[in-house]
Amino acid sequence: MITSLIALTVSAFSLPLLENSTYSQTETKCTLTVKERHLQENTVLTMSTDKRNNFDVKIYHLNDLQAPSRGELIQNSIDNINQHPTFNYVVDHNLFKRLDNQTAIYTATIANDDFSPQRFTQAFKAHSYRTTLHLEGLKPFTFIASQRQADAFFRCAEQQGSTLAKR
């Protein structure tokens, strides 16, 4: 009885069930996807970059914030230490996909002013791949990426930038 309980416990912790982020790479793009800490499947943060080092940051969620519209996003470190600055961003709210008459997926995209998405991504890295986001009109979200997945994303982003610099 105890042996089977130990085996069950060991196998449960060895499975990547607790993995809350994924990293993917194509020839032209690196993407890190992080599930929200509490809402898991209902709210997802994606950060991506391409060969030209164009960063893109989106939050996919189920809340209609009068899409299409503009709003504000505030990024904090999870521990709210004073040494970590708070950043404010302009976001565009849009309908991403209607699943049925009752359910739709919306996006909040950080407005691409050639600086904000990259600043967001670098702050996420500086906060040890963890952040709290306050999207105007919603309760705060907490995103914590797996270090292994986030490290792979940032290595890919650096390689994308160095490939561009060589050209």
PDB file of C-alpha atoms in Angstrom:
ATOM      1  CA  MET A   1       0.000   0.000   0.000  1.00  0.00           C
ATOM      2  CA  ILE A   2       2.733   2.470   0.961  1.00  0.00           C
ATOM      3  CA  THR A   3       4.835   1.452  -2.048  1.00  0.00           C
ATOM      4  CA  SER A   4       1.982   2.203  -4.474  1.00  0.00           C
ATOM      5  CA  LEU A   5       1.350   5.546  -2.752  1.00  0.00           C
ATOM      6  CA  ILE A   6       5.025   6.486  -3.089  1.00  0.00           C
ATOM      7  CA  ALA A   7       5.034   5.442  -6.759  1.00  0.00           C
ATOM      8  CA  LEU A   8       1.893   7.472  -7.411  1.00  0.00           C
ATOM      9  CA  THR A   9       3.372  10.539  -5.677  1.00  0.00           C
ATOM     10  CA  VAL A  10       6.688  10.280  -7.536  1.00  0.00           C
ATOM     11  CA  SER A  11       5.000   9.824 -10.914  1.00  0.00           C
ATOM     12  CA  ALA A  12       2.615  12.722 -10.279  1.00  0.00           C
ATOM     13  CA  PHE A  13       5.489  15.099  -9.589  1.00  0.00           C
ATOM     14  CA  SER A  14       7.585  13.848 -12.471  1.00  0.00           C
ATOM     15  CA  LEU A  15       4.874  14.613 -15.042  1.00  0.00           C
ATOM     16  CA  PRO A  16       4.825  18.089 -16.550  1.00  0.00           C
ATOM     17  CA  LEU A  17       1.295  18.687 -15.230  1.00  0.00           C
ATOM     18  CA  LEU A  18       2.446  21.777 -13.402  1.00  0.00           C
ATOM     19  CA  GLU A  19       3.942  23.246 -16.574  1.00  0.00           C
ATOM     20  CA  ASN A  20       2.048  26.500 -17.085  1.00  0.00           C
ATOM     21  CA  SER A  21       3.971  27.801 -20.081  1.00  0.00           C
ATOM     22  CA  THR A  22       5.045  26.618 -23.501  1.00  0.00           C
ATOM     23  CA  TYR A  23       7.723  27.754 -25.891  1.00  0.00           C
ATOM     24  CA  SER A  24       7.577  27.316 -29.650  1.00  0.00           C
ATOM     25  CA  GLN A  25       9.848  28.307 -32.499  1.00  0.00           C
ATOM     26  CA  THR A  26       9.501  28.417 -36.265  1.00  0.00           C
ATOM     27  CA  GLU A  27      12.000  29.592 -38.853  1.00  0.00           C
ATOM     28  CA  THR A  28      10.704  33.133 -38.459  1.00  0.00           C
ATOM     29  CA  LYS A  29       9.222  33.453 -34.969  1.00  0.00           C
ATOM     30  CA  CYS A  30       9.791  32.640 -31.268  1.00  0.00           C
ATOM     31  CA  THR A  31       6.744  32.486 -28.961  1.00  0.00           C
ATOM     32  CA  LEU A  32       6.277  32.058 -25.215  1.00  0.00           C
ATOM     33  CA  THR A  33       2.750  31.305 -23.981  1.00  0.00           C
ATOM     34  CA  VAL A  34       1.980  31.532 -20.252  1.00  0.00           C
ATOM     35  CA  LYS A  35      -1.268  30.494 -18.566  1.00  0.00           C
ATOM     36  CA  GLU A  36      -2.657  32.771 -15.876  1.00  0.00           C
ATOM     37  CA  ARG A  37      -1.831  31.400 -12.446  1.00  0.00           C
ATOM     38  CA  HIS A  38      -5.426  31.093 -11.193  1.00  0.00           C
ATOM     39  CA  LEU A  39      -7.581  31.026 -14.322  1.00  0.00           C
ATOM     40  CA  GLN A  40      -5.268  28.609 -16.202  1.00  0.00           C
ATOM     41  CA  GLU A  41      -7.222  27.861 -19.379  1.00  0.00           C
ATOM     42  CA  ASN A  42      -9.285  31.081 -19.460  1.00  0.00           C
ATOM     43  CA  THR A  43      -6.497  33.664 -19.623  1.00  0.00           C
ATOM     44  CA  VAL A  44      -3.221  33.363 -21.520  1.00  0.00           C
ATOM     45  CA  LEU A  45      -0.291  35.738 -22.118  1.00  0.00           C
ATOM     46  CA  THR A  46       1.740  35.392 -25.323  1.00  0.00           C
ATOM     47  CA  MET A  47       5.012  37.090 -26.139  1.00  0.00           C
ATOM     48  CA  SER A  48       6.624  36.665 -29.531  1.00  0.00           C
ATOM     49  CA  THR A  49       9.396  38.091 -31.652  1.00  0.00           C
ATOM     50  CA  ASP A  50      10.389  37.675 -35.271  1.00  0.00           C
ATOM     51  CA  LYS A  51      13.594  37.892 -37.307  1.00  0.00           C
ATOM     52  CA  ARG A  52      13.368  41.681 -37.360  1.00  0.00           C
ATOM     53  CA  ASN A  53      13.139  41.740 -33.545  1.00  0.00           C
ATOM     54  CA  ASN A  54       9.542  42.964 -33.677  1.00  0.00           C
ATOM     55  CA  PHE A  55       7.988  42.017 -30.346  1.00  0.00           C
ATOM     56  CA  ASP A  56       4.279  41.312 -29.894  1.00  0.00           C
ATOM     57  CA  VAL A  57       2.482  40.916 -26.547  1.00  0.00           C
ATOM     58  CA  LYS A  58      -1.136  39.743 -26.229  1.00  0.00           C
ATOM     59  CA  ILE A  59      -3.436  38.652 -23.427  1.00  0.00           C
ATOM     60  CA  TYR A  60      -6.254  36.311 -24.476  1.00  0.00           C
ATOM     61  CA  HIS A  61      -9.253  36.357 -22.107  1.00  0.00           C
ATOM     62  CA  LEU A  62     -13.033  35.869 -21.966  1.00  0.00           C
ATOM     63  CA  ASN A  63     -14.073  39.380 -20.868  1.00  0.00           C
ATOM     64  CA  ASP A  64     -15.692  41.810 -23.278  1.00  0.00           C
ATOM     65  CA  LEU A  65     -14.119  45.180 -22.558  1.00  0.00           C
ATOM     66  CA  GLN A  66     -16.202  47.016 -25.149  1.00  0.00           C
ATOM     67  CA  ALA A  67     -14.151  45.590 -28.003  1.00  0.00           C
ATOM     68  CA  PRO A  68     -12.896  47.182 -30.127  1.00  0.00           C
ATOM     69  CA  SER A  69     -11.543  49.823 -27.786  1.00  0.00           C
ATOM     70  CA  ARG A  70      -8.388  51.118 -26.138  1.00  0.00           C
ATOM     71  CA  GLY A  71      -7.410  50.717 -22.513  1.00  0.00           C
ATOM     72  CA  GLU A  72      -4.525  50.691 -20.088  1.00  0.00           C
ATOM     73  CA  LEU A  73      -2.379  47.835 -18.818  1.00  0.00           C
ATOM     74  CA  ILE A  74      -0.140  48.155 -15.760  1.00  0.00           C
ATOM     75  CA  GLN A  75       2.772  45.737 -15.287  1.00  0.00           C
ATOM     76  CA  ASN A  76       4.200  45.090 -11.808  1.00  0.00           C
ATOM     77  CA  SER A  77       6.602  42.574 -10.363  1.00  0.00           C
ATOM     78  CA  ILE A  78       4.811  39.947  -8.291  1.00  0.00           C
ATOM     79  CA  ASP A  79       6.671  40.870  -5.124  1.00  0.00           C
ATOM     80  CA  ASN A  80       6.001  44.625  -5.619  1.00  0.00           C
ATOM     81  CA  ILE A  81       9.512  45.524  -4.528  1.00  0.00           C
ATOM     82  CA  ASN A  82      10.182  49.234  -4.963  1.00  0.00           C
ATOM     83  CA  GLN A  83      13.308  48.569  -7.020  1.00  0.00           C
ATOM     84  CA  HIS A  84      11.138  47.112  -9.799  1.00  0.00           C
ATOM     85  CA  PRO A  85       9.452  49.906 -11.742  1.00  0.00           C
ATOM     86  CA  THR A  86       5.788  49.782 -12.720  1.00  0.00           C
ATOM     87  CA  PHE A  87       5.140  50.163 -16.435  1.00  0.00           C
ATOM     88  CA  ASN A  88       1.947  51.430 -18.079  1.00  0.00           C
ATOM     89  CA  TYR A  89       0.985  50.464 -21.619  1.00  0.00           C
ATOM     90  CA  VAL A  90      -1.776  51.324 -24.047  1.00  0.00           C
ATOM     91  CA  VAL A  91      -3.651  48.195 -25.142  1.00  0.00           C
ATOM     92  CA  ASP A  92      -6.098  47.552 -27.948  1.00  0.00           C
ATOM     93  CA  HIS A  93      -9.076  45.346 -27.024  1.00  0.00           C
ATOM     94  CA  ASN A  94     -10.481  43.253 -29.856  1.00  0.00           C
ATOM     95  CA  LEU A  95     -12.666  40.234 -30.447  1.00  0.00           C
ATOM     96  CA  PHE A  96     -10.389  37.330 -31.325  1.00  0.00           C
ATOM     97  CA  LYS A  97     -12.876  34.515 -31.920  1.00  0.00           C
ATOM     98  CA  ARG A  98     -16.517  33.760 -31.162  1.00  0.00           C
ATOM     99  CA  LEU A  99     -16.839  30.164 -29.941  1.00  0.00           C
ATOM    100  CA  ASP A 100     -20.645  30.116 -29.709  1.00  0.00           C
ATOM    101  CA  ASN A 101     -23.527  32.475 -28.868  1.00  0.00           C
ATOM    102  CA  GLN A 102     -22.438  32.657 -25.221  1.00  0.00           C
ATOM    103  CA  THR A 103     -18.635  32.518 -25.370  1.00  0.00           C
ATOM    104  CA  ALA A 104     -16.057  34.654 -27.130  1.00  0.00           C
ATOM    105  CA  ILE A 105     -12.301  35.080 -26.784  1.00  0.00           C
ATOM    106  CA  TYR A 106     -10.939  38.621 -26.654  1.00  0.00           C
ATOM    107  CA  THR A 107      -7.413  39.989 -26.938  1.00  0.00           C
ATOM    108  CA  ALA A 108      -5.671  42.870 -25.272  1.00  0.00           C
ATOM    109  CA  THR A 109      -2.655  43.712 -27.430  1.00  0.00           C
ATOM    110  CA  ILE A 110       0.030  46.094 -26.271  1.00  0.00           C
ATOM    111  CA  ALA A 111       0.049  48.891 -28.825  1.00  0.00           C
ATOM    112  CA  ASN A 112       3.100  48.429 -31.001  1.00  0.00           C
ATOM    113  CA  ASP A 113       4.999  51.684 -30.839  1.00  0.00           C
ATOM    114  CA  ASP A 114       8.292  49.844 -31.522  1.00  0.00           C
ATOM    115  CA  PHE A 115       9.172  50.123 -27.848  1.00  0.00           C
ATOM    116  CA  SER A 116       6.361  49.016 -25.495  1.00  0.00           C
ATOM    117  CA  PRO A 117       6.184  45.284 -26.376  1.00  0.00           C
ATOM    118  CA  GLN A 118       9.962  44.981 -26.091  1.00  0.00           C
ATOM    119  CA  ARG A 119       9.986  46.868 -22.753  1.00  0.00           C
ATOM    120  CA  PHE A 120       7.212  44.583 -21.461  1.00  0.00           C
ATOM    121  CA  THR A 121       9.176  41.482 -22.467  1.00  0.00           C
ATOM    122  CA  GLN A 122      12.414  42.734 -20.899  1.00  0.00           C
ATOM    123  CA  ALA A 123      10.597  43.648 -17.655  1.00  0.00           C
ATOM    124  CA  PHE A 124       9.068  40.152 -17.599  1.00  0.00           C
ATOM    125  CA  LYS A 125      12.582  38.719 -17.862  1.00  0.00           C
ATOM    126  CA  ALA A 126      13.927  41.076 -15.175  1.00  0.00           C
ATOM    127  CA  HIS A 127      11.114  39.992 -12.811  1.00  0.00           C
ATOM    128  CA  SER A 128      12.321  36.358 -13.039  1.00  0.00           C
ATOM    129  CA  TYR A 129       9.669  35.432 -15.632  1.00  0.00           C
ATOM    130  CA  ARG A 130       6.876  36.528 -13.328  1.00  0.00           C
ATOM    131  CA  THR A 131       4.524  39.482 -13.496  1.00  0.00           C
ATOM    132  CA  THR A 132       1.230  40.860 -12.255  1.00  0.00           C
ATOM    133  CA  LEU A 133      -0.895  42.653 -14.825  1.00  0.00           C
ATOM    134  CA  HIS A 134      -3.727  45.053 -14.125  1.00  0.00           C
ATOM    135  CA  LEU A 135      -5.904  45.322 -17.202  1.00  0.00           C
ATOM    136  CA  GLU A 136      -8.294  48.231 -16.839  1.00  0.00           C
ATOM    137  CA  GLY A 137     -11.753  46.875 -15.972  1.00  0.00           C
ATOM    138  CA  LEU A 138     -10.603  43.410 -14.759  1.00  0.00           C
ATOM    139  CA  LYS A 139      -9.111  41.859 -11.634  1.00  0.00           C
ATOM    140  CA  PRO A 140      -5.292  41.558 -11.684  1.00  0.00           C
ATOM    141  CA  PHE A 141      -3.717  38.616 -13.500  1.00  0.00           C
ATOM    142  CA  THR A 142      -0.602  36.753 -12.367  1.00  0.00           C
ATOM    143  CA  PHE A 143       1.654  35.046 -14.898  1.00  0.00           C
ATOM    144  CA  ILE A 144       4.587  32.821 -13.919  1.00  0.00           C
ATOM    145  CA  ALA A 145       6.504  31.102 -16.709  1.00  0.00           C
ATOM    146  CA  SER A 146       8.531  27.949 -16.383  1.00  0.00           C
ATOM    147  CA  GLN A 147      12.192  28.954 -16.251  1.00  0.00           C
ATOM    148  CA  ARG A 148      13.101  26.306 -18.810  1.00  0.00           C
ATOM    149  CA  GLN A 149      10.483  27.539 -21.290  1.00  0.00           C
ATOM    150  CA  ALA A 150      11.255  31.227 -20.722  1.00  0.00           C
ATOM    151  CA  ASP A 151      15.012  30.685 -21.013  1.00  0.00           C
ATOM    152  CA  ALA A 152      14.455  28.979 -24.374  1.00  0.00           C
ATOM    153  CA  PHE A 153      12.288  31.884 -25.568  1.00  0.00           C
ATOM    154  CA  PHE A 154      14.850  34.522 -24.609  1.00  0.00           C
ATOM    155  CA  ARG A 155      17.706  32.516 -26.182  1.00  0.00           C
ATOM    156  CA  CYS A 156      15.680  32.344 -29.386  1.00  0.00           C
ATOM    157  CA  ALA A 157      14.945  36.099 -29.216  1.00  0.00           C
ATOM    158  CA  GLU A 158      18.652  36.836 -28.795  1.00  0.00           C
ATOM    159  CA  GLN A 159      19.526  34.558 -31.722  1.00  0.00           C
ATOM    160  CA  GLN A 160      16.888  36.268 -33.856  1.00  0.00           C
ATOM    161  CA  GLY A 161      18.469  39.637 -33.060  1.00  0.00           C
ATOM    162  CA  SER A 162      22.019  38.440 -33.690  1.00  0.00           C
ATOM    163  CA  THR A 163      20.971  36.853 -37.008  1.00  0.00           C
ATOM    164  CA  LEU A 164      19.568  40.216 -38.084  1.00  0.00           C
ATOM    165  CA  ALA A 165      22.743  42.017 -36.967  1.00  0.00           C
ATOM    166  CA  LYS A 166      24.909  39.705 -39.125  1.00  0.00           C
ATOM    167  CA  ARG A 167      23.012  40.623 -42.284  1.00  0.00           C
TER     168      ARG A 167
END
